[in-house]
Short mmCIF file of N, CA and C and ligand atoms in Angstrom, two decimals:
data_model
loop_
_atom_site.label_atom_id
_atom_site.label_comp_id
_atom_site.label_asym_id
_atom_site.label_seq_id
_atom_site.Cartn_x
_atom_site.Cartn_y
_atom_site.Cartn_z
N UNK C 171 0.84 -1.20 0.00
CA UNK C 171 0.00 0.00 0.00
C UNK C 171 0.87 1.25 0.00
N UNK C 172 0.47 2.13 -0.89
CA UNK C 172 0.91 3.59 -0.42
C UNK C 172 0.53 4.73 0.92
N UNK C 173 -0.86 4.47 1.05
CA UNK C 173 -1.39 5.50 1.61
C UNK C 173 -2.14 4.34 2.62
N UNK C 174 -2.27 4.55 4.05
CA UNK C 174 -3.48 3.66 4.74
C UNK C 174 -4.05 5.35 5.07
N UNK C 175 -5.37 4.60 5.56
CA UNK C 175 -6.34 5.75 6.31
C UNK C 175 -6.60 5.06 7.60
N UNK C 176 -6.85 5.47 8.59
CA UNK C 176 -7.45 5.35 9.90
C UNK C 176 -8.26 6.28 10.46
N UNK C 177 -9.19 5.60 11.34
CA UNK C 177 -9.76 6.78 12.37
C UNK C 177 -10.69 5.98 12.35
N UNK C 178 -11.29 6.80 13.48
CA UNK C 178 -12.77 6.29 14.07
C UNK C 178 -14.07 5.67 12.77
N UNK C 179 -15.06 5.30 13.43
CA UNK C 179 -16.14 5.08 12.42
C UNK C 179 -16.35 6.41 12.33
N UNK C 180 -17.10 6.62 10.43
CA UNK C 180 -17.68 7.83 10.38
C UNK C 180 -16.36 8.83 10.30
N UNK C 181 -15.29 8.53 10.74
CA UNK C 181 -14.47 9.83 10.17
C UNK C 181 -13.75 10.21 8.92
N UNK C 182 -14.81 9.55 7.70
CA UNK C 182 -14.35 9.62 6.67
C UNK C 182 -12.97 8.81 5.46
N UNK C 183 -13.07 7.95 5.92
CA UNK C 183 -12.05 6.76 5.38
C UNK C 183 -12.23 6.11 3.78
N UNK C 184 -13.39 6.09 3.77
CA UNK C 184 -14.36 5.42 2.36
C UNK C 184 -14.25 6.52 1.81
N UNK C 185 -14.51 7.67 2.01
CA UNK C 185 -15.11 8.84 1.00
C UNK C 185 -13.51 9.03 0.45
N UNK C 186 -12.82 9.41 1.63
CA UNK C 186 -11.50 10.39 1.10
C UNK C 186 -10.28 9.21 0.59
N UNK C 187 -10.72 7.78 0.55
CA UNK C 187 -9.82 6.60 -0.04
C UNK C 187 -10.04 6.92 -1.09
N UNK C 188 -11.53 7.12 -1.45
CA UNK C 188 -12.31 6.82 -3.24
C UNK C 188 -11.71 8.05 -3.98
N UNK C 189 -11.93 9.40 -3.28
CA UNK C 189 -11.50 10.84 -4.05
C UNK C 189 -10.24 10.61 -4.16
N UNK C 190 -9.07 9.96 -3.42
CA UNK C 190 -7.72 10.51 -3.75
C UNK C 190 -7.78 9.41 -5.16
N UNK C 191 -8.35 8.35 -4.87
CA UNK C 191 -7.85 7.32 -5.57
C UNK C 191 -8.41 7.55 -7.09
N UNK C 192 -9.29 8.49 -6.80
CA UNK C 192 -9.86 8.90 -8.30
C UNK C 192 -9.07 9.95 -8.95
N UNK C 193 -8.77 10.99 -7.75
CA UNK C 193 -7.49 11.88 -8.15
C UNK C 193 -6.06 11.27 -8.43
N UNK C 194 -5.90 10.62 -8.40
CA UNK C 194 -4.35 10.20 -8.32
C UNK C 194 -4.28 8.75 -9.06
N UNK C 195 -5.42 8.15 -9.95
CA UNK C 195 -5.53 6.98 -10.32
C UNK C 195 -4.90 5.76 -9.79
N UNK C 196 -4.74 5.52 -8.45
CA UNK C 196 -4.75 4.53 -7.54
C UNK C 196 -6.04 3.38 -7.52
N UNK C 197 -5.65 2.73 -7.17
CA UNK C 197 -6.30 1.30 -6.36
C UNK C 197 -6.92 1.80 -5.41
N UNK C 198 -7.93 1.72 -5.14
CA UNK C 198 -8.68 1.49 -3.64
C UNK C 198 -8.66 0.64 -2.95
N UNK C 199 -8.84 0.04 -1.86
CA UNK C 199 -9.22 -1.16 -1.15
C UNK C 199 -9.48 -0.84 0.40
N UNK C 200 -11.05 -1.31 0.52
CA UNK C 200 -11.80 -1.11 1.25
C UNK C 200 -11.96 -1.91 2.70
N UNK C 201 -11.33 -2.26 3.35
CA UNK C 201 -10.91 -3.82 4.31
C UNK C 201 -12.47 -3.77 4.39
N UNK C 202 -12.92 -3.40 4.69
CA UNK C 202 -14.25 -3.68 5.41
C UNK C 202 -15.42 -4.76 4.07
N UNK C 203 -15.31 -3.97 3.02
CA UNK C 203 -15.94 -4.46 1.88
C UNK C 203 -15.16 -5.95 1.30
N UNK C 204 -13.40 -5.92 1.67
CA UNK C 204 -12.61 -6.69 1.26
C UNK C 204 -12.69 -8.00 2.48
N UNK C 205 -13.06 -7.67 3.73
CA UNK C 205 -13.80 -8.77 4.60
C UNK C 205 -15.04 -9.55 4.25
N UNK C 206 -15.90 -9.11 3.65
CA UNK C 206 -17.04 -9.55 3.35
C UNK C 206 -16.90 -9.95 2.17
N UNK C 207 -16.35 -9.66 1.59
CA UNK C 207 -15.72 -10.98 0.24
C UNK C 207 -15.10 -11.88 0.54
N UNK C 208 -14.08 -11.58 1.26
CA UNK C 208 -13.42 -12.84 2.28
C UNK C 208 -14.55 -14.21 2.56
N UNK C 209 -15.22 -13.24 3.78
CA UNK C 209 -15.87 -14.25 4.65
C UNK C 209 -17.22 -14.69 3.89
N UNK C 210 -17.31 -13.86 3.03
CA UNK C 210 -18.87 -14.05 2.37
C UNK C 210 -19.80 -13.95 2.88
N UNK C 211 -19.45 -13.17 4.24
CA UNK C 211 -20.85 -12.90 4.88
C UNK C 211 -20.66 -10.99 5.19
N UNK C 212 -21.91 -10.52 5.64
CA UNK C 212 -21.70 -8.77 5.88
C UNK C 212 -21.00 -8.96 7.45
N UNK C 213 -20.64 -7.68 7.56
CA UNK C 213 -20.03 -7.45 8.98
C UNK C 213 -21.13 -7.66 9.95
N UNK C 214 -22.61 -7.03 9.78
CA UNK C 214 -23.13 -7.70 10.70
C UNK C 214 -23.84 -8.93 11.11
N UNK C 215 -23.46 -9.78 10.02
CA UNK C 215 -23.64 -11.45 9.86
C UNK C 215 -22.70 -12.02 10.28
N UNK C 216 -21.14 -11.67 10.68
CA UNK C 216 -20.20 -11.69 11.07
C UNK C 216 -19.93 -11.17 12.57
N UNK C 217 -20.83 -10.47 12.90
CA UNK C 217 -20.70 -10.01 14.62
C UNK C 217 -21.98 -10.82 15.04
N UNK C 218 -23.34 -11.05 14.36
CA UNK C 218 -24.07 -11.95 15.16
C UNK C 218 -23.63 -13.53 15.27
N UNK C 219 -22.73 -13.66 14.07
CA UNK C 219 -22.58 -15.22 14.19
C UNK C 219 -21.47 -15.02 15.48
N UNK C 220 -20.60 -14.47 14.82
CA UNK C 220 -19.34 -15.31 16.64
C UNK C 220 -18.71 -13.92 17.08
N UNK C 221 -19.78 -12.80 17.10
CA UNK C 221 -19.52 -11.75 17.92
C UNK C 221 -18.18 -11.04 17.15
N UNK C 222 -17.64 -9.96 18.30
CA UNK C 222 -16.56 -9.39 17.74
C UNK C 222 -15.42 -10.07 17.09
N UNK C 223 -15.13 -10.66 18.30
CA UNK C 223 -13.71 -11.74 18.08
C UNK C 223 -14.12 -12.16 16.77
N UNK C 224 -15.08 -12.69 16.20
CA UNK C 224 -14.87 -13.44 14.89
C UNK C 224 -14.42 -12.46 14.05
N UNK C 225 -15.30 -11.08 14.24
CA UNK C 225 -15.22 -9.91 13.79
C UNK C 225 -13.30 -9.82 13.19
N UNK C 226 -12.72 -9.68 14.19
CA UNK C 226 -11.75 -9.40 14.47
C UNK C 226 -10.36 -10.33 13.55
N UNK C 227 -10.96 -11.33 13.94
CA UNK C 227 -9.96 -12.45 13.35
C UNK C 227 -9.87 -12.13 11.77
N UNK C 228 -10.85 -12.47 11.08
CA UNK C 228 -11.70 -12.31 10.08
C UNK C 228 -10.73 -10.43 9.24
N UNK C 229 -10.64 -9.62 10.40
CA UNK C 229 -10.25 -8.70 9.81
C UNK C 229 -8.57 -8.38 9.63
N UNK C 230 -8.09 -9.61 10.90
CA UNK C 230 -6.31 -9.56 10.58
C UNK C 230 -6.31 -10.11 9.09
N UNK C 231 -6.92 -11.42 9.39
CA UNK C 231 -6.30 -12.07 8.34
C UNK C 231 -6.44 -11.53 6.91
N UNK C 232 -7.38 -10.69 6.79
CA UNK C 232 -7.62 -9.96 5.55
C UNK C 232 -6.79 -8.65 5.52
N UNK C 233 -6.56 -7.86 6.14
CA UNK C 233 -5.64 -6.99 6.65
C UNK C 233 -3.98 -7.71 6.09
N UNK C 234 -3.52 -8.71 6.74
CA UNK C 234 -2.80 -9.35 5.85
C UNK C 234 -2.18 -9.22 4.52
N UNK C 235 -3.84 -9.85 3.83
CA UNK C 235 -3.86 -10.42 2.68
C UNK C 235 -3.52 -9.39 1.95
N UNK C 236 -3.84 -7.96 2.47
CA UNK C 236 -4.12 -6.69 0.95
C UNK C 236 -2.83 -5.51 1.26
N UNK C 237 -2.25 -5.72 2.48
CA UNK C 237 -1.18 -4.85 2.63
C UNK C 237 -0.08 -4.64 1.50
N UNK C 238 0.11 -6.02 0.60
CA UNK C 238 1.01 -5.58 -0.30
C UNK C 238 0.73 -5.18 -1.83
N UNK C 239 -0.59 -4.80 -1.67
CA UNK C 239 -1.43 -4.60 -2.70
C UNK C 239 -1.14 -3.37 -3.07
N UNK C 240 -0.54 -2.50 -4.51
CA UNK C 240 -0.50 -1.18 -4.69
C UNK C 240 -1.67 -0.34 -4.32
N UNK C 241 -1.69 0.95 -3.93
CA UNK C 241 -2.86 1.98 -4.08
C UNK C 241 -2.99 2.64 -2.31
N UNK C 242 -4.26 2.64 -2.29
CA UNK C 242 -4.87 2.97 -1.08
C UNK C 242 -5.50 2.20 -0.28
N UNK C 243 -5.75 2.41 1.05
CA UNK C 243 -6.30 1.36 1.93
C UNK C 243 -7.03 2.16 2.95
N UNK C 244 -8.00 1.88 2.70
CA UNK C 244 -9.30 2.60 4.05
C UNK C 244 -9.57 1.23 5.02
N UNK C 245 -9.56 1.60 6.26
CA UNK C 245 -8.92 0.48 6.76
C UNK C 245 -10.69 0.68 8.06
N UNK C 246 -11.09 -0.49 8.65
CA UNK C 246 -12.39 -0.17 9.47
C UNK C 246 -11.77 0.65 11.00
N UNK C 247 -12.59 1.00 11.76
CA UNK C 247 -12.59 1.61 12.45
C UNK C 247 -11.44 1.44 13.51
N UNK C 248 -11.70 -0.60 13.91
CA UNK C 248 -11.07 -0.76 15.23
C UNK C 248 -9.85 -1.23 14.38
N UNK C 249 -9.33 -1.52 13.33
CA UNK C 249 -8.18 -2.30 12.69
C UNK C 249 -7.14 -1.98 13.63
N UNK C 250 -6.93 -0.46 13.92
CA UNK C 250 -5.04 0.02 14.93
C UNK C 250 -5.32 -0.83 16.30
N UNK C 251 -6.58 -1.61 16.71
CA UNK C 251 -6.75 -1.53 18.40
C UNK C 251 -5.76 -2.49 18.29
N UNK C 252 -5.82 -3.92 17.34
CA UNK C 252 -4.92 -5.34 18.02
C UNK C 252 -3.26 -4.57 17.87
N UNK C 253 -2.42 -4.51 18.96
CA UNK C 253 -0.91 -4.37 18.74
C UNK C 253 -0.47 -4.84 17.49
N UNK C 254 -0.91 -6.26 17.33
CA UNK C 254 -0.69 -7.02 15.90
C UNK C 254 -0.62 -6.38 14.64
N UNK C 255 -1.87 -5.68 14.30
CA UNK C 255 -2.20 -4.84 13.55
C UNK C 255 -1.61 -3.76 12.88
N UNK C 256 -1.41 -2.97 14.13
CA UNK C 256 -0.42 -1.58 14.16
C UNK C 256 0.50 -2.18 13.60
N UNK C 257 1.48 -3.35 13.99
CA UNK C 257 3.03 -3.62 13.40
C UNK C 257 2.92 -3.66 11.86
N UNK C 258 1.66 -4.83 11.41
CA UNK C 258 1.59 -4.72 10.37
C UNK C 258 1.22 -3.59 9.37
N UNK C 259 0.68 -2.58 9.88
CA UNK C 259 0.29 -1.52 9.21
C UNK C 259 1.88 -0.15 9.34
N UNK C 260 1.90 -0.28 10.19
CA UNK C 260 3.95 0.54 10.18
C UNK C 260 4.67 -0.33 9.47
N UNK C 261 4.68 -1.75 9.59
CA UNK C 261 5.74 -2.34 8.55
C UNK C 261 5.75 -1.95 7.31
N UNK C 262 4.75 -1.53 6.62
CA UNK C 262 4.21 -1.47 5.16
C UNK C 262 5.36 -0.09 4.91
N UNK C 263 5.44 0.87 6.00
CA UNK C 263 6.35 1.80 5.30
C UNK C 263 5.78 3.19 5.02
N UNK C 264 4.37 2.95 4.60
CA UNK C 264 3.39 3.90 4.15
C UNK C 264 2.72 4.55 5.08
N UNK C 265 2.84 6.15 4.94
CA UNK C 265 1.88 6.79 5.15
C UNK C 265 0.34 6.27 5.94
N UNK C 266 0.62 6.40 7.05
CA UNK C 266 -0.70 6.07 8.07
C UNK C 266 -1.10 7.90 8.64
N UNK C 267 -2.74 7.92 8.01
CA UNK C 267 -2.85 9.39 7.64
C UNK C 267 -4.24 8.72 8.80
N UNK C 268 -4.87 9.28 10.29
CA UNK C 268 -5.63 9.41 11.00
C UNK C 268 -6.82 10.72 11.00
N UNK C 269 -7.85 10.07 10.49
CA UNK C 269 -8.75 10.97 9.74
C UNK C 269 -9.01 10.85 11.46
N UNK C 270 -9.75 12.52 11.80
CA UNK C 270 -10.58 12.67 12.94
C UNK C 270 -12.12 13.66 12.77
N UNK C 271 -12.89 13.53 13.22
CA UNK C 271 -14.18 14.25 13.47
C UNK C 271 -14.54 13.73 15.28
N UNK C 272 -15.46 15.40 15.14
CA UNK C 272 -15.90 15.66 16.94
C UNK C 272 -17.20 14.47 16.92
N UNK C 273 -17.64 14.14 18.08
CA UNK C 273 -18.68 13.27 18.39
C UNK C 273 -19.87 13.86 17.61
N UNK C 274 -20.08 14.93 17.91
CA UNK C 274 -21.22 15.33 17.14
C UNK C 274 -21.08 14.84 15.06
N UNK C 275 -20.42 15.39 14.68
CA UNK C 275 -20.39 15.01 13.43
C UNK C 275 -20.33 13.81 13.25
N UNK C 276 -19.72 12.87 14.06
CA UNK C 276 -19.68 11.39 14.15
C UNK C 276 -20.92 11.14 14.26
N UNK C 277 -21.82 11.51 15.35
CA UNK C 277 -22.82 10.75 15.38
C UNK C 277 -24.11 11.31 14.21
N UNK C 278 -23.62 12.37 13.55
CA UNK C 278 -24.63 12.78 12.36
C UNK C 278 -24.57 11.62 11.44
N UNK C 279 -23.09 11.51 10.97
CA UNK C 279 -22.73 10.38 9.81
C UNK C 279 -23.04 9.11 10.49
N UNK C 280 -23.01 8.47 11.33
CA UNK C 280 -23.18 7.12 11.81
C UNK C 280 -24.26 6.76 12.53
N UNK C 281 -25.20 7.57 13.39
CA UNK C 281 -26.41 7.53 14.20
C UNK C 281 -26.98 6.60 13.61
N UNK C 282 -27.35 5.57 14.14
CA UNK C 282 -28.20 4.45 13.87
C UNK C 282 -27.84 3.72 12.73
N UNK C 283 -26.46 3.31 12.24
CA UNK C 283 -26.68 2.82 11.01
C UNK C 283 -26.37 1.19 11.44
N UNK C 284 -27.17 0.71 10.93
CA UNK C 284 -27.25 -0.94 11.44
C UNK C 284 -25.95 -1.65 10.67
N UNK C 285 -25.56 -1.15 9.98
CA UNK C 285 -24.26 -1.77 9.25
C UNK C 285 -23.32 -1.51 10.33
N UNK C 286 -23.15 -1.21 11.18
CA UNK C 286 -22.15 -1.17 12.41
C UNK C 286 -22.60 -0.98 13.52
N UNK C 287 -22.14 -2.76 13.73
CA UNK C 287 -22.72 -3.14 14.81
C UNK C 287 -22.69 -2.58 16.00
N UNK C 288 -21.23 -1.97 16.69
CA UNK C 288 -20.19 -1.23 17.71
C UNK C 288 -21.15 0.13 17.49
N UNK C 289 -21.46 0.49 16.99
CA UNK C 289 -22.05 1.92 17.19
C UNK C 289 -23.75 1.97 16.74
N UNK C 290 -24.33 1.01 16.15
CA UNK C 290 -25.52 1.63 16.33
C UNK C 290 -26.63 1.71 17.22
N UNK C 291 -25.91 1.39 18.63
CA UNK C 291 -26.46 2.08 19.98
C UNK C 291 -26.11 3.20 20.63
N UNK C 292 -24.87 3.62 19.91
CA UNK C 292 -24.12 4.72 20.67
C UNK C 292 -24.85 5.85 20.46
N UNK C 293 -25.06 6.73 21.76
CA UNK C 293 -25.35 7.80 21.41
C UNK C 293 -23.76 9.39 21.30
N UNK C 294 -24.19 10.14 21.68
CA UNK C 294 -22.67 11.37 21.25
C UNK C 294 -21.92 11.07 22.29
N UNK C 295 -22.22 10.59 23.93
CA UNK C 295 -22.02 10.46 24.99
C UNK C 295 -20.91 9.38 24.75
N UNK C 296 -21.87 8.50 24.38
CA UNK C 296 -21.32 6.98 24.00
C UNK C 296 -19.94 6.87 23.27
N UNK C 297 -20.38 7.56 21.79
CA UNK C 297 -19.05 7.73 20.98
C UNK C 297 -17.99 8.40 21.04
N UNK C 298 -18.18 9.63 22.23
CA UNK C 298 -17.03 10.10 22.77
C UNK C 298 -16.18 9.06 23.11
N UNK C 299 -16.55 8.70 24.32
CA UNK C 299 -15.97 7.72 25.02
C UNK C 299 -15.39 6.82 24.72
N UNK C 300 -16.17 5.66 23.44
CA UNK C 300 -15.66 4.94 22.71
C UNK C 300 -14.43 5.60 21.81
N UNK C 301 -14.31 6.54 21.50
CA UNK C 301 -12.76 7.50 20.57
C UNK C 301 -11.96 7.72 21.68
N UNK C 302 -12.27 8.17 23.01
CA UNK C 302 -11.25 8.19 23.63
C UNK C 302 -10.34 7.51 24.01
N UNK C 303 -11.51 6.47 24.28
CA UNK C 303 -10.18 4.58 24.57
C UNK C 303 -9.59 4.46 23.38
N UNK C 304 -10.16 4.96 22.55
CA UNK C 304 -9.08 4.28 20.77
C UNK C 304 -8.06 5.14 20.64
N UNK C 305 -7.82 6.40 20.87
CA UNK C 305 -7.10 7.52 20.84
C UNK C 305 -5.47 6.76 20.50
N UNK C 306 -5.21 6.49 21.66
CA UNK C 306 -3.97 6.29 21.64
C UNK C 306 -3.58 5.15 20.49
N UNK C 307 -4.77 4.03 20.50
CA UNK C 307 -4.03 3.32 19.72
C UNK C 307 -3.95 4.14 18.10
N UNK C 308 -4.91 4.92 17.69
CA UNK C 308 -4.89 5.43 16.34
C UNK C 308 -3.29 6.11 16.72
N UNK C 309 -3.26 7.12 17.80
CA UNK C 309 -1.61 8.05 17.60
C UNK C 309 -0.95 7.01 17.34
N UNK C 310 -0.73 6.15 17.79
CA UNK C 310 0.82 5.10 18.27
C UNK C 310 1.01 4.38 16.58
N UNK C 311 0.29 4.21 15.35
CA UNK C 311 0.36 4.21 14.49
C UNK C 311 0.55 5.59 13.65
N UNK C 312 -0.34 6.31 13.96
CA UNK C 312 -0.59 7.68 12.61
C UNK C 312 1.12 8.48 12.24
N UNK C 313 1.34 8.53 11.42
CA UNK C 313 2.05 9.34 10.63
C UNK C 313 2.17 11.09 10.53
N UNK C 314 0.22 10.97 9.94
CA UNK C 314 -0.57 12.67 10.16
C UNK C 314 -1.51 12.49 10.48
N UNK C 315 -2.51 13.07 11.27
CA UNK C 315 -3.61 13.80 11.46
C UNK C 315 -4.28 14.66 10.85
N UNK C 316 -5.63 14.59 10.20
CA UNK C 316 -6.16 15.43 9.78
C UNK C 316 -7.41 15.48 10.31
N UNK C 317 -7.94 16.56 10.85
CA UNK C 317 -9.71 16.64 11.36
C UNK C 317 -10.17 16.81 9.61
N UNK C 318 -11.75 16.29 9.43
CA UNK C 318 -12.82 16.04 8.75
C UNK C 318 -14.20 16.60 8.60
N UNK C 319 -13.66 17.38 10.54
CA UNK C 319 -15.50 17.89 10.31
C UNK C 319 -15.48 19.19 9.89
N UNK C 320 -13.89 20.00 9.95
CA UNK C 320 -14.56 21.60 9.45
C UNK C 320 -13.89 21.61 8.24
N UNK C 321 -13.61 20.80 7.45
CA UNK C 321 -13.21 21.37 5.89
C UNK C 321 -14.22 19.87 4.92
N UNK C 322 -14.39 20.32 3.11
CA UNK C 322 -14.70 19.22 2.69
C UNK C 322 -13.86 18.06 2.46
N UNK C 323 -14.44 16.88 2.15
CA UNK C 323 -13.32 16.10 1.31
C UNK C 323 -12.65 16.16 0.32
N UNK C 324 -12.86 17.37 -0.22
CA UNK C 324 -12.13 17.53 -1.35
C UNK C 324 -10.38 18.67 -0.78
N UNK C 325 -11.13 19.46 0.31
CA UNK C 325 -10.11 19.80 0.89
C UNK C 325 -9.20 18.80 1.97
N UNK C 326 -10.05 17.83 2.15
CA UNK C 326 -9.02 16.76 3.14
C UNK C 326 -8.33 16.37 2.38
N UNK C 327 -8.62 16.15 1.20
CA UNK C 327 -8.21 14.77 0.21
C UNK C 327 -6.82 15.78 -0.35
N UNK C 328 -7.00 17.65 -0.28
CA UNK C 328 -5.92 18.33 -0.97
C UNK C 328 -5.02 17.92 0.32
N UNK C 329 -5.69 18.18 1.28
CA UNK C 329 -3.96 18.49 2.66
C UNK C 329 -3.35 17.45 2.79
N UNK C 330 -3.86 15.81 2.40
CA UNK C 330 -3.10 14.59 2.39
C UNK C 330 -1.99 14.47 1.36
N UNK C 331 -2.59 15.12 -0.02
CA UNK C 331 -1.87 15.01 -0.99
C UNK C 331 -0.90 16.14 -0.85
N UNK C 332 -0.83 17.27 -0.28
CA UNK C 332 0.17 18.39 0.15
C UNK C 332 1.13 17.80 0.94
N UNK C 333 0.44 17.04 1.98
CA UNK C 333 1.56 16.90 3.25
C UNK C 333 2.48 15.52 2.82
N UNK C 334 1.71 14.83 1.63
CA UNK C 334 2.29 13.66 1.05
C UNK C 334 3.60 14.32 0.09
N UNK C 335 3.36 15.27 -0.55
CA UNK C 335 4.40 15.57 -1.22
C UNK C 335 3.58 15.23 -2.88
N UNK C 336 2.15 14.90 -2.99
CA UNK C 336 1.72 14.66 -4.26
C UNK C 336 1.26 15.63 -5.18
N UNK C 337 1.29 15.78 -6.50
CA UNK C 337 1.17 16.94 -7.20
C UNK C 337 -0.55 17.40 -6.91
N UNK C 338 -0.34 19.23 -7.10
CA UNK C 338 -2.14 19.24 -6.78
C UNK C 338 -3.11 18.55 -7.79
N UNK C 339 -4.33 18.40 -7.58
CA UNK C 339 -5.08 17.81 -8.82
C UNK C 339 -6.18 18.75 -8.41
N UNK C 340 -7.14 18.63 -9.54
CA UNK C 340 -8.59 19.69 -9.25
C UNK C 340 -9.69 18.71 -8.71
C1 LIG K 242 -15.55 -1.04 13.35
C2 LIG K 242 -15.66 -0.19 12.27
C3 LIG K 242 -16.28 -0.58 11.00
C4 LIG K 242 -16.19 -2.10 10.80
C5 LIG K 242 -16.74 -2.82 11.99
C6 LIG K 242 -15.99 -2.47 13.29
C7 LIG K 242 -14.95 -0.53 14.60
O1 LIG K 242 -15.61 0.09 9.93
O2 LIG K 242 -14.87 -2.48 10.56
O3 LIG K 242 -18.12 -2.50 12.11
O4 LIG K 242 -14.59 -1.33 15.49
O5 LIG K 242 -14.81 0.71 14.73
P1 LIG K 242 -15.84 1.65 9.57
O6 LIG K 242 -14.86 2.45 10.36
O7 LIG K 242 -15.55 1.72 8.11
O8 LIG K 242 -17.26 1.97 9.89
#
């Protein structure tokens, strides 16, 4: 991979993988979408059958599989939590860019969406809390930081490609 993305659910990983990758004619690859081809089942057919842990397993081993894959990588929410993970995602070499948004904007984009399982009980309270325990593990990987909720994706997608060193595109 060239580029990984991280961050919370909802902080924009899918959107700003697809724009660079359309700007910059890259590869995409979606772990989350690239799990469910895997396993052949959805993520939340995959957390009711054997809960997180299956969740989880299910997402090293695919995590794995696509790291040496050219392009981009939008990676799911909890991917930095296993230690495991992180090594494999710093080994790659590449750019680990930690997308962030405040609870509130989080819970605009994600409030109730049944496709994720981990949050569609959370309320703003909830999802604070839940980002705060993740915090560290997203730093202890990230490279850069970029917040999500006060500029567009088209301006996130410019400051990655600035701070990357990539030519501008429109
Ligand atoms: C998860 C985030 C989801 C997905 C799964 C678990 C998490 O990905 O991998 O539901 O633990 O934060 P997104 O960040 O793409 O929603």
């Amino acid at each position: 991979m060239e580029l990984i993305l991280i961050g919370f659910m909802g902080s924009g990983k899918t959107t700003i993988s697809q724009l660079l990758a359309r700007q910059y004619q890259r590869p995409v690859c979606d772990l989350d979408s690239a799990i469910e081809a895997a396993s052949g089942q959805s993520i939340p057919a995959l957390f009711a059958q054997g809960g997180e842990g299956l969740f989880r397993q299910w997402e090293q081993r695919v995590l794995k599989s696509v790291l040496t894959r050219p392009g981009i990588l939008a990676t799911g929410g909890g991917t930095p939590l296993k230690e495991g993970n992180r090594a494999l995602l710093k080994a790659t070499g590449a750019p680990i860019v930690h997308l962030r948004a405040n609870p509130a904007a989080t819970l605009a984009r994600i409030g109730n969406d049944p496709t994720r399982p981990l949050a569609s009980q959370l309320d703003q309270a909830g999802i604070a809390a839940l980002k705060a325990k993740r915090h560290a593990a997203y730093q202890d990987c990230a490279t850069l930081t970029i917040a999500t909720d006060r500029q567009s994706p088209a301006a996130v997608a410019a400051a990655i490609a600035r701070a990357l060193g990539w030519p501008p595109r429109p």
